[in-house]
XYZ file of C-alpha atoms in Angstrom:
733
model
C 29.691 142.758 95.379
C 32.243 144.176 97.835
C 32.772 142.875 101.312
C 34.871 145.441 103.130
C 36.445 145.075 106.528
C 34.648 147.224 109.138
C 36.121 150.631 109.798
C 36.931 149.927 113.445
C 39.228 147.071 112.432
C 41.477 149.360 110.405
C 43.898 151.511 112.299
C 44.406 155.132 111.361
C 47.688 155.072 109.399
C 48.770 158.379 110.911
C 48.337 156.971 114.415
C 50.392 153.788 113.992
C 52.950 153.646 116.796
C 56.652 153.136 116.157
C 56.480 149.794 117.964
C 53.499 148.692 115.877
C 55.276 149.863 112.744
C 58.371 147.828 113.554
C 56.291 144.818 114.516
C 54.653 144.875 111.085
C 51.111 145.537 112.185
C 48.452 146.784 109.829
C 45.490 145.264 108.062
C 44.837 144.189 104.541
C 41.499 145.155 103.103
C 39.593 142.125 101.842
C 37.385 142.151 98.789
C 34.948 139.549 97.552
C 34.545 140.468 93.914
C 33.190 138.373 91.108
C 36.148 136.797 89.342
C 38.692 138.221 91.760
C 40.667 137.013 94.736
C 39.253 137.616 98.188
C 42.497 139.174 99.323
C 43.601 142.705 98.551
C 47.287 143.490 98.406
C 46.921 147.008 99.779
C 44.669 148.510 102.366
C 42.305 151.177 101.060
C 42.405 154.654 102.575
C 40.131 154.797 105.614
C 37.825 157.273 103.883
C 36.875 154.565 101.400
C 35.980 151.950 103.996
C 32.310 151.268 104.513
C 30.643 148.764 106.760
C 27.947 147.473 104.458
C 28.121 145.787 101.108
C 28.301 148.176 98.184
C 26.167 147.728 95.100
C 26.610 149.077 91.615
C 30.201 148.003 91.069
C 31.409 148.836 87.559
C 33.395 145.898 86.150
C 33.648 146.170 82.352
C 36.275 143.422 82.142
C 38.367 141.104 84.271
C 40.866 143.798 85.211
C 38.862 146.778 86.498
C 36.498 147.281 89.438
C 35.103 150.732 90.272
C 32.561 150.982 93.057
C 30.300 153.899 94.087
C 32.803 155.007 96.731
C 35.171 155.824 93.861
C 37.651 153.045 94.642
C 39.405 151.849 91.466
C 40.787 148.338 91.754
C 43.105 146.726 89.228
C 43.016 142.939 89.394
C 46.657 142.212 88.607
C 47.197 139.216 86.328
C 50.934 138.810 87.005
C 52.861 138.058 90.189
C 54.850 140.793 91.924
C 58.213 139.477 93.082
C 60.174 142.683 93.388
C 60.329 143.544 89.698
C 57.839 146.410 89.962
C 55.145 144.900 87.780
C 52.353 146.137 90.053
C 53.464 149.677 89.344
C 54.037 149.337 85.608
C 50.807 147.431 84.942
C 48.892 149.989 87.007
C 50.426 152.709 84.844
C 49.128 151.022 81.694
C 45.604 150.985 83.073
C 45.762 154.472 84.591
C 46.989 156.020 81.339
C 43.914 154.984 79.373
C 41.389 155.005 82.225
C 42.402 158.595 83.004
C 43.059 158.187 86.698
C 46.096 159.037 88.773
C 48.363 156.196 89.798
C 47.573 156.823 93.465
C 43.875 156.305 92.747
C 44.428 152.638 91.895
C 44.367 149.814 94.397
C 45.807 146.500 93.238
C 44.603 143.020 93.967
C 45.949 139.576 93.105
C 44.074 137.855 90.325
C 42.691 134.400 91.043
C 43.921 131.375 89.121
C 42.056 131.798 85.846
C 43.655 131.297 82.437
C 40.485 132.373 80.649
C 40.717 135.886 82.121
C 44.348 136.372 83.006
C 46.534 134.243 80.721
C 49.805 135.773 79.599
C 49.369 135.939 75.807
C 53.044 135.157 75.174
C 53.180 132.110 77.464
C 49.545 131.067 76.891
C 48.973 130.613 80.612
C 48.772 132.691 83.776
C 52.525 132.654 84.225
C 54.937 135.398 85.245
C 58.200 134.724 83.441
C 60.330 135.273 80.338
C 60.319 139.020 81.078
C 56.941 139.097 79.390
C 54.527 140.969 81.665
C 54.672 144.313 79.880
C 54.946 142.686 76.470
C 51.903 140.503 77.130
C 49.682 143.137 78.770
C 50.772 146.291 76.935
C 47.647 146.190 74.776
C 45.083 144.296 76.935
C 45.424 146.564 79.979
C 45.372 149.723 77.897
C 42.274 148.429 76.121
C 40.696 147.639 79.487
C 41.305 151.206 80.644
C 40.038 152.716 77.396
C 36.831 150.653 77.481
C 36.210 151.713 81.062
C 36.880 155.367 80.303
C 34.562 155.395 77.285
C 31.718 153.780 79.208
C 32.072 156.189 82.109
C 32.085 159.131 79.718
C 29.012 157.696 77.975
C 27.228 157.378 81.330
C 27.943 161.030 82.115
C 26.867 162.143 78.637
C 23.593 160.255 79.027
C 22.902 162.041 82.291
C 23.631 165.440 80.752
C 21.973 164.540 77.440
C 24.996 165.569 75.399
C 27.242 163.930 72.817
C 29.942 161.813 74.544
C 32.462 163.258 72.092
C 32.071 166.634 73.826
C 33.088 165.206 77.206
C 36.473 164.229 78.576
C 37.870 162.491 81.633
C 40.743 163.348 83.930
C 41.846 162.050 87.329
C 38.751 159.888 87.746
C 36.271 162.650 86.890
C 34.235 163.225 83.707
C 33.777 166.861 82.576
C 31.442 168.371 80.015
C 32.753 170.527 77.170
C 32.883 173.749 79.185
C 34.036 172.096 82.386
C 31.059 173.520 84.256
C 29.686 170.062 84.991
C 31.558 167.099 86.338
C 30.830 163.670 87.798
C 33.258 161.349 89.559
C 33.770 157.778 88.429
C 32.178 156.647 91.676
C 29.025 158.595 90.887
C 28.934 157.049 87.415
C 29.830 153.466 88.317
C 26.296 152.099 88.599
C 25.086 153.721 85.368
C 28.208 152.682 83.459
C 27.683 149.094 84.582
C 24.346 149.068 82.709
C 25.781 150.101 79.344
C 26.599 147.568 76.613
C 30.293 146.705 76.298
C 31.979 147.711 73.041
C 34.528 145.263 71.597
C 37.899 146.185 73.063
C 39.470 146.125 69.608
C 37.068 148.854 68.485
C 38.144 151.258 71.222
C 40.742 153.755 70.110
C 43.876 153.849 72.246
C 45.963 156.941 72.887
C 48.698 157.870 70.496
C 52.010 157.449 72.378
C 52.744 161.143 71.858
C 49.769 161.884 74.091
C 50.924 159.728 77.011
C 51.089 161.627 80.277
C 52.015 158.726 82.569
C 53.568 155.950 80.471
C 57.245 156.693 79.969
C 57.579 158.883 83.054
C 59.248 157.947 86.361
C 56.743 156.788 88.969
C 57.135 155.735 92.583
C 56.495 152.081 93.334
C 52.901 151.511 94.423
C 53.996 148.741 96.795
C 56.707 150.717 98.609
C 54.607 151.938 101.521
C 53.326 148.519 102.582
C 56.861 147.138 102.488
C 58.159 149.992 104.603
C 55.444 150.020 107.264
C 54.944 146.278 107.541
C 51.506 145.806 106.007
C 52.957 143.653 103.245
C 52.093 139.964 103.268
C 54.305 137.456 101.519
C 53.410 133.789 101.342
C 55.523 133.090 104.401
C 53.418 135.629 106.347
C 50.125 133.817 105.744
C 48.063 133.383 108.900
C 44.953 131.244 109.004
C 42.814 130.540 112.096
C 43.752 127.215 113.658
C 46.948 126.982 111.620
C 49.822 124.722 112.651
C 53.391 125.084 111.436
C 55.600 122.367 109.973
C 59.344 122.118 109.528
C 60.426 119.773 106.762
C 63.393 117.562 105.936
C 63.613 116.235 102.384
C 65.722 113.292 101.266
C 69.214 114.673 100.622
C 69.475 112.507 97.500
C 66.881 112.732 94.750
C 64.900 109.483 94.743
C 65.721 108.620 98.358
C 63.345 108.153 101.279
C 63.342 108.140 105.064
C 64.765 104.965 106.623
C 64.339 105.662 110.340
C 62.494 108.433 112.199
C 62.455 108.770 116.001
C 58.838 109.912 116.270
C 58.704 109.502 120.052
C 61.620 111.883 120.554
C 60.038 114.434 118.228
C 56.651 114.214 119.962
C 58.328 114.702 123.329
C 59.234 118.279 122.347
C 56.751 120.728 123.854
C 54.418 122.095 121.198
C 54.935 119.280 118.675
C 51.634 117.750 117.551
C 52.546 115.088 115.014
C 55.179 113.661 112.697
C 54.277 113.127 109.040
C 56.400 110.744 106.938
C 55.657 110.900 103.218
C 58.695 108.841 102.149
C 60.648 111.525 100.261
C 60.228 113.939 103.172
C 59.469 114.095 106.867
C 57.575 116.964 108.470
C 57.192 117.781 112.142
C 53.943 119.658 112.789
C 53.803 121.930 115.818
C 52.138 124.960 117.354
C 54.975 127.217 116.199
C 58.153 127.114 114.144
C 60.529 126.873 117.095
C 58.918 123.679 118.325
C 58.726 122.253 114.800
C 62.456 122.794 114.229
C 63.395 121.273 117.586
C 61.141 118.328 116.919
C 62.652 117.780 113.492
C 66.137 117.749 114.984
C 65.019 115.322 117.694
C 63.577 112.970 115.062
C 67.166 112.043 114.090
C 66.156 110.979 110.579
C 68.326 108.550 108.637
C 67.901 108.105 104.903
C 67.892 105.394 102.292
C 69.642 107.275 99.499
C 68.297 105.135 96.681
C 69.784 104.729 93.192
C 71.514 108.121 92.956
C 73.698 107.778 96.035
C 77.001 107.770 94.157
C 76.434 110.577 91.634
C 79.049 113.342 91.645
C 79.780 116.457 89.622
C 82.596 114.630 87.862
C 80.094 112.021 86.639
C 77.775 114.705 85.310
C 80.549 116.579 83.485
C 81.956 113.357 82.011
C 78.524 112.481 80.636
C 78.225 115.950 79.104
C 81.672 115.730 77.532
C 80.888 112.424 75.866
C 77.375 113.298 74.693
C 78.469 116.685 73.342
C 80.628 114.904 70.753
C 77.467 113.646 69.061
C 75.339 115.605 66.598
C 72.231 117.174 68.085
C 68.843 118.542 67.108
C 69.421 121.383 64.641
C 68.301 124.817 65.827
C 69.816 126.783 62.933
C 71.648 125.887 59.757
C 72.515 128.742 57.397
C 74.879 128.100 54.506
C 77.512 125.384 54.877
C 79.425 125.948 58.089
C 81.459 122.737 57.830
C 82.754 123.614 54.353
C 83.426 127.222 55.358
C 85.404 126.061 58.390
C 87.537 123.794 56.271
C 88.339 126.606 53.846
C 88.849 129.388 56.439
C 92.183 131.158 56.719
C 92.082 130.694 60.508
C 90.092 128.353 62.738
C 89.285 128.721 66.439
C 87.804 126.070 68.751
C 86.686 126.398 72.354
C 84.757 124.557 75.063
C 82.718 126.582 77.558
C 81.014 125.348 80.716
C 78.508 126.874 83.117
C 77.509 125.284 86.435
C 74.325 124.348 88.239
C 72.888 127.386 90.003
C 70.389 127.718 92.854
C 67.827 130.507 93.025
C 68.367 131.444 96.707
C 65.377 133.743 96.915
C 65.236 135.903 100.010
C 61.958 134.244 100.975
C 62.588 130.495 101.311
C 60.056 128.032 99.954
C 56.823 127.882 101.928
C 53.171 127.036 101.495
C 50.080 127.008 103.729
C 47.402 124.424 102.948
C 43.960 123.680 104.321
C 42.780 120.464 102.724
C 39.168 119.562 103.327
C 36.859 116.922 101.907
C 35.450 119.122 99.153
C 38.050 121.889 98.714
C 41.679 122.833 99.148
C 42.805 126.355 100.046
C 46.417 127.251 99.350
C 48.217 130.390 100.507
C 51.456 130.774 98.591
C 53.512 133.062 96.408
C 53.602 131.511 92.949
C 54.551 132.620 89.463
C 52.228 129.990 87.974
C 48.891 129.858 89.823
C 46.906 127.913 87.218
C 49.661 125.330 86.761
C 49.822 124.915 90.531
C 46.043 124.611 90.691
C 46.008 121.866 88.050
C 48.781 119.879 89.700
C 47.102 120.048 93.108
C 43.825 118.952 91.542
C 45.568 115.943 90.041
C 47.209 115.104 93.371
C 44.055 115.419 95.471
C 41.443 114.224 92.992
C 39.445 117.394 93.586
C 38.064 119.408 90.669
C 40.139 122.434 89.658
C 37.507 124.900 90.809
C 37.739 123.417 94.309
C 41.430 124.394 94.500
C 41.653 127.994 95.698
C 45.030 129.662 95.169
C 45.419 132.686 97.444
C 48.439 134.258 95.784
C 50.764 136.590 97.669
C 53.597 138.955 96.965
C 56.764 136.947 96.381
C 60.055 137.553 98.158
C 62.075 136.732 95.047
C 61.061 134.351 92.279
C 63.753 134.169 89.571
C 61.938 131.165 88.079
C 61.953 129.113 91.279
C 58.289 129.813 91.901
C 57.301 128.676 88.450
C 57.569 125.257 90.081
C 54.888 123.638 92.240
C 57.085 121.088 94.035
C 56.931 122.948 97.352
C 53.154 123.257 97.149
C 52.720 119.569 96.295
C 54.846 118.549 99.277
C 52.749 120.803 101.518
C 49.531 119.256 100.181
C 50.884 115.748 100.811
C 51.604 116.770 104.392
C 48.220 118.475 104.751
C 46.505 115.179 103.919
C 47.615 113.981 107.353
C 46.854 117.168 109.301
C 43.476 118.180 110.688
C 43.169 121.856 109.784
C 45.477 124.290 107.995
C 49.229 123.786 108.111
C 52.055 126.086 107.034
C 55.133 124.274 105.736
C 58.369 126.296 105.794
C 61.671 125.162 104.331
C 64.878 126.096 106.139
C 67.557 127.866 104.123
C 69.460 124.585 103.974
C 66.466 122.710 102.558
C 65.849 125.582 100.148
C 69.374 125.447 98.701
C 69.863 121.684 98.777
C 66.459 120.870 97.268
C 66.201 123.609 94.691
C 65.501 122.884 91.038
C 68.717 124.135 89.511
C 69.740 125.970 86.385
C 71.264 123.246 84.201
C 74.962 122.557 83.896
C 75.833 123.116 80.238
C 78.860 122.238 78.145
C 79.204 124.038 74.818
C 81.523 123.324 71.895
C 82.198 126.191 69.491
C 84.218 126.592 66.324
C 84.668 129.582 64.053
C 86.483 130.269 60.822
C 87.969 133.652 59.898
C 88.961 134.912 56.483
C 92.286 136.636 55.791
C 90.940 139.951 57.114
C 89.708 138.368 60.357
C 86.036 138.443 59.434
C 84.030 135.401 60.595
C 82.909 133.191 57.704
C 81.747 130.191 59.756
C 80.265 129.648 63.199
C 79.227 126.386 64.829
C 77.808 126.004 68.321
C 76.755 122.769 70.009
C 74.936 123.027 73.339
C 74.765 120.005 75.642
C 72.670 119.981 78.793
C 69.316 119.406 80.425
C 66.028 120.497 78.870
C 63.729 122.222 81.337
C 61.044 122.624 78.702
C 60.877 118.863 78.063
C 59.714 118.451 81.658
C 57.783 121.677 82.149
C 55.866 121.754 78.862
C 56.427 118.467 76.971
C 54.345 119.446 73.903
C 56.833 122.261 73.219
C 59.776 119.840 73.144
C 59.711 118.214 69.710
C 62.264 116.094 67.860
C 64.906 116.732 70.495
C 64.664 120.496 70.116
C 64.222 122.950 72.995
C 63.794 126.570 71.880
C 64.607 127.838 75.382
C 67.967 126.049 75.520
C 69.136 127.720 72.299
C 67.812 131.185 73.160
C 70.377 133.886 72.266
C 72.491 131.224 70.543
C 70.375 130.352 67.515
C 69.449 133.985 66.774
C 72.721 135.894 66.857
C 72.591 139.673 66.404
C 75.660 139.465 64.141
C 75.716 138.908 60.375
C 77.606 135.760 59.401
C 77.131 133.735 56.210
C 77.482 130.207 57.593
C 76.007 129.261 60.969
C 75.181 125.890 62.480
C 73.684 125.564 65.986
C 72.490 122.289 67.475
C 71.447 120.894 70.837
C 72.120 117.583 72.587
C 69.838 116.784 75.491
C 71.711 115.300 78.453
C 69.876 114.513 81.702
C 71.259 113.357 85.016
C 68.744 111.332 87.069
C 70.151 112.846 90.262
C 69.381 116.476 89.431
C 66.149 118.379 88.833
C 66.614 121.410 86.614
C 64.446 124.490 86.164
C 64.296 128.001 84.766
C 66.681 130.491 86.369
C 66.434 134.251 85.856
C 67.208 134.560 82.165
C 66.499 130.973 81.084
C 68.720 129.959 78.116
C 70.115 133.442 77.660
C 72.060 133.355 80.945
C 74.204 130.549 79.592
C 74.340 131.371 75.916
C 75.139 135.077 76.073
C 78.184 134.272 78.214
C 79.329 131.671 75.697
C 78.556 133.636 72.519
C 79.964 136.965 73.691
C 83.090 135.402 75.170
C 83.795 133.511 71.951
C 83.088 136.640 69.912
C 85.777 138.345 71.976
C 88.121 135.484 71.134
C 87.475 136.090 67.437
C 88.249 139.797 67.802
C 91.520 138.996 69.570
C 92.476 136.423 66.918
C 91.732 139.025 64.232
C 93.861 141.540 66.144
C 90.966 144.002 66.222
C 89.322 146.097 68.918
C 86.383 144.122 70.438
C 83.887 146.973 70.005
C 84.985 147.792 66.458
C 84.919 144.092 65.551
C 81.312 143.754 66.699
C 80.249 146.978 65.013
C 81.475 145.660 61.684
C 79.033 142.739 62.019
C 76.030 144.887 62.994
C 75.519 147.082 59.955
C 72.220 145.290 59.274
C 71.030 145.745 62.851
C 70.745 149.454 63.748
C 69.187 148.941 67.188
C 71.957 146.568 68.257
C 74.578 148.911 66.835
C 73.055 151.832 68.734
C 73.188 150.176 72.170
C 76.731 148.939 71.575
C 77.880 152.406 70.515
C 76.156 154.110 73.438
C 77.575 151.727 76.052
C 81.084 152.125 74.653
C 80.768 155.921 74.547
C 79.441 156.239 78.098
C 82.101 153.855 79.429
C 84.925 155.806 77.834
C 85.939 152.864 75.696
C 89.515 153.212 74.468
C 90.653 155.662 77.127
C 93.816 154.636 78.981
C 93.702 152.386 82.070
C 96.245 151.390 84.698
C 98.094 148.092 84.492
C 95.938 145.027 85.285
C 92.813 147.091 84.749
C 90.614 146.231 81.809
C 87.344 146.906 80.062
C 85.176 144.242 78.494
C 82.111 144.502 76.310
C 79.101 142.315 75.617
C 75.838 142.781 73.750
C 72.678 140.808 73.222
C 69.184 140.663 71.831
C 66.992 138.803 74.309
C 63.416 139.029 75.600
C 62.594 141.510 72.855
C 65.180 144.052 74.043
C 68.621 145.130 72.870
C 71.299 145.641 75.489
C 75.019 146.230 75.746
C 77.264 146.371 78.798
C 80.815 147.473 79.394
C 82.509 146.288 82.585
C 85.658 147.752 84.093
C 87.701 145.501 86.380
C 90.890 145.507 88.404
C 92.825 142.260 88.887
C 95.440 142.252 91.643
C 98.681 140.298 91.359
C 97.280 137.681 93.747
C 94.330 137.112 91.409
C 91.741 138.907 93.508
C 89.144 140.635 91.365
C 87.345 143.939 91.786
C 84.551 144.866 89.403
C 84.656 148.637 89.567
C 82.035 149.883 87.118
C 79.369 148.562 84.759
C 77.786 150.713 82.075
C 74.608 149.474 80.457
C 72.805 150.766 77.385
C 69.343 149.410 76.691
C 66.724 149.700 73.970
C 63.552 148.012 75.176
C 61.279 149.884 72.794
C 58.502 151.926 74.357
C 59.032 151.752 78.087
C 56.593 152.334 80.913
C 58.544 153.360 84.024
C 62.210 154.318 83.598
C 62.757 154.082 87.354
C 61.704 150.441 87.305
C 63.995 149.756 84.369
C 66.974 151.281 86.160
C 66.203 149.237 89.263
C 65.892 146.088 87.175
C 69.193 146.777 85.439
C 70.917 147.244 88.775
C 69.320 144.225 90.445
C 69.629 141.902 87.461
C 73.246 142.901 86.861
C 74.199 142.171 90.458
C 72.267 138.893 90.402
C 74.181 137.779 87.312
C 77.470 139.118 88.654
C 77.028 137.178 91.895
C 76.610 133.997 89.875
C 79.661 134.779 87.736
C 81.821 135.380 90.792
C 80.584 132.683 93.145
C 77.622 130.667 91.875
C 78.104 126.917 91.698
C 76.058 124.007 92.988
C 78.070 120.793 93.132
C 77.169 117.180 93.921
C 79.000 114.526 95.886
C 77.513 111.157 96.779
C 74.233 112.342 95.300
C 74.086 115.272 97.709
C 74.334 119.005 97.135
C 77.501 120.166 98.868
C 76.371 123.761 99.487
C 73.933 124.499 102.293
C 73.748 128.191 103.209
C 75.227 131.590 102.462
C 78.615 130.647 103.925
C 79.307 128.266 101.025
C 76.848 129.534 98.405
C 78.051 133.092 98.512
C 76.124 136.251 97.710
C 77.987 139.432 96.816
C 78.774 141.611 99.803
C 77.962 145.292 99.778
C 81.615 146.333 99.544
C 81.956 144.307 96.332
C 79.113 146.018 94.496
C 80.242 148.103 91.508
C 78.715 151.293 90.206
C 75.997 150.340 87.709
C 74.996 153.027 85.188
C 71.922 152.759 82.975
C 71.364 154.633 79.715
C 68.026 154.268 77.942
C 67.340 154.679 74.239
C 63.782 155.835 73.673
C 61.929 154.882 70.517
C 58.506 153.873 69.260
C 59.209 150.151 68.879
C 57.053 147.567 70.642
C 57.951 147.066 74.312
C 60.584 144.490 75.167
C 61.282 142.635 78.394
C 63.825 143.815 80.923
C 63.798 141.738 84.137
C 66.110 138.945 83.027
C 68.170 140.725 80.369
C 70.912 142.241 82.591
C 71.431 138.924 84.389
C 72.331 137.348 81.056
C 74.730 139.972 79.754
C 76.958 140.837 82.690
C 79.167 137.731 82.961
C 80.826 138.026 79.511
C 81.380 141.753 79.971
C 83.312 140.957 83.162
C 85.256 137.967 81.816
C 86.163 139.882 78.659
C 87.418 142.696 80.884
C 89.508 140.159 82.798
C 91.097 139.084 79.521
C 91.826 142.706 78.655
C 93.485 143.176 82.056
C 95.433 139.902 82.252
C 95.433 138.148 78.884
C 93.776 135.146 80.539
C 90.569 133.807 79.023
C 87.773 132.596 81.321
C 85.813 129.775 79.683
C 83.993 128.390 82.698
C 82.056 129.890 85.569
C 82.277 130.817 88.354
C 85.474 132.769 87.793
C 88.477 130.959 89.271
C 90.616 133.770 90.636
C 93.572 131.404 91.168
C 93.980 131.395 87.389
C 94.259 135.178 87.347
C 97.446 135.466 89.384
C 100.290 137.320 87.694
């Protein structure tokens, strides 16, 4: 049943004033649908708004709702955090349902693994660049089932064979086209028909696609432009208070002294909540909460991790990495081949801790009551969050209502529920709903960081320079051991060795192992690209070292190892061609290449850099070739390539979280630097179209860019970069 907001509460979009536009006014249309969230992401056109409940909704599965007004709603199973998944998933449904993209409204799915689990991750999780891969078939099947039932309903009314009818743009036509019925007119009748098994419904042949594979405008653009968009931080609940939070600067510490009287003396402050690892000041608005938190003058007992520094962490990694680890791959006899090789190379690579620094800082609004808990948040993992809150509160899972929102940047940070759990702990002490907002400083200094890794590599070359042995030992934290313990077995973490254990290159003797090393002072988590962001840098940099040792061109050297892998060879060749590989460059200019297979997609990048005599670096151009199989929206892919490349490039140039006395030294964008607009290179994207299964794209460019740049630096200066971020002092002439 639909509960729609009365017409008079929705402003005419054409009449919105400039002031109202800039102030972000506008209403969201609320639905109350069986199995769906009560909050719609987009407002419906005014012509679709009715004041009374509507009956006869057609809902053949968990994804589609069509009511008699003709409104088509897609209940989106994955979180939208800027990657364009609302558009691409809508395209999958629209293609088979035979509606236009602009006929679909989207709505957040509730926390429900039974209906909305990602088949790759086995849970309702947005990550691992898996949304299209996981829902390529289910959403198309959902659309095809809906289309067939609507056609059957029309055929029944006309007393004709359904095979003689067809659908287009939300309308069913008879054979001659003289009769037609809209989906809205057919919704009630279609809802009465028996559901065919989705697997029995024939899907379109890709050659017949009219929408999939074509450029489409983002369906969420308008609400972001005119201010109707609601992120988690925008949540507003009647009676809501706002809390500013300070978390122990050292993991494992707790508050020692809190001047509650001074905090309560600030106008608008209502209470101070001390939950040991954090202190929150609850107020009528954020300004008062922040002033109250400052007035509280908190001092901390730092606990057992008060003396931990980066040097301690690196020393531990260096020592542990000398030990044998859990074997991820062992082909041939790498040790014997190394001993017999004509030439041996050894290298140590290091990558630092990285913060996520999403544009929207961590936040969560909670209303905890005796028999239920409502949570307004942007999360990549709603069912995981629901389960953890249930465990914390003692409430049953179905009493935990996750009202998911659009996310102002996720990058893996919002796979974690730590911010929500802190908000729930605070809400236990607050009468009514409370919104907890982290400052940028809290967000950076209490992130869950990409692990610091130290890698040891060795390779043996024969007399012609061809690699005959390759060994790679990875030492660092295991996120999976904490996040999903059953998937961490016998010391092995498949995420840590991603893009290291499965090289795209043909080599006869390979040994890859992993040594788990944890620091008690640091919490680690997934970071846009997971294991690939570390391993592609290491593998592709070392591969460049082999090419140099063999005195061969880096592209030609890689091509010689890819004869068995035509898709990888194709992207490498295309990137090199489009970048003008081999054409002359000025002094201290260089090109570097990298390639990878990750997230089900093949990708290659060529970076062109200029290194001044003083060591300053300018990345001038990046050319990317990608084969992600059958793709949905090429515009989204290009945007993802651009955004992911710049995200990874920022980390390569500046990204580093360091610890001193147990504390994170960085605190805001003055010392955890983002790229500035004048530093941004031209990023070119070239797609290879084929009929292979879809691959992921969101994290892939983040992983591949750093070695392309550091290999280009070597080409320009002869200086090899083996640790990130790039130290420009080492690049001086």
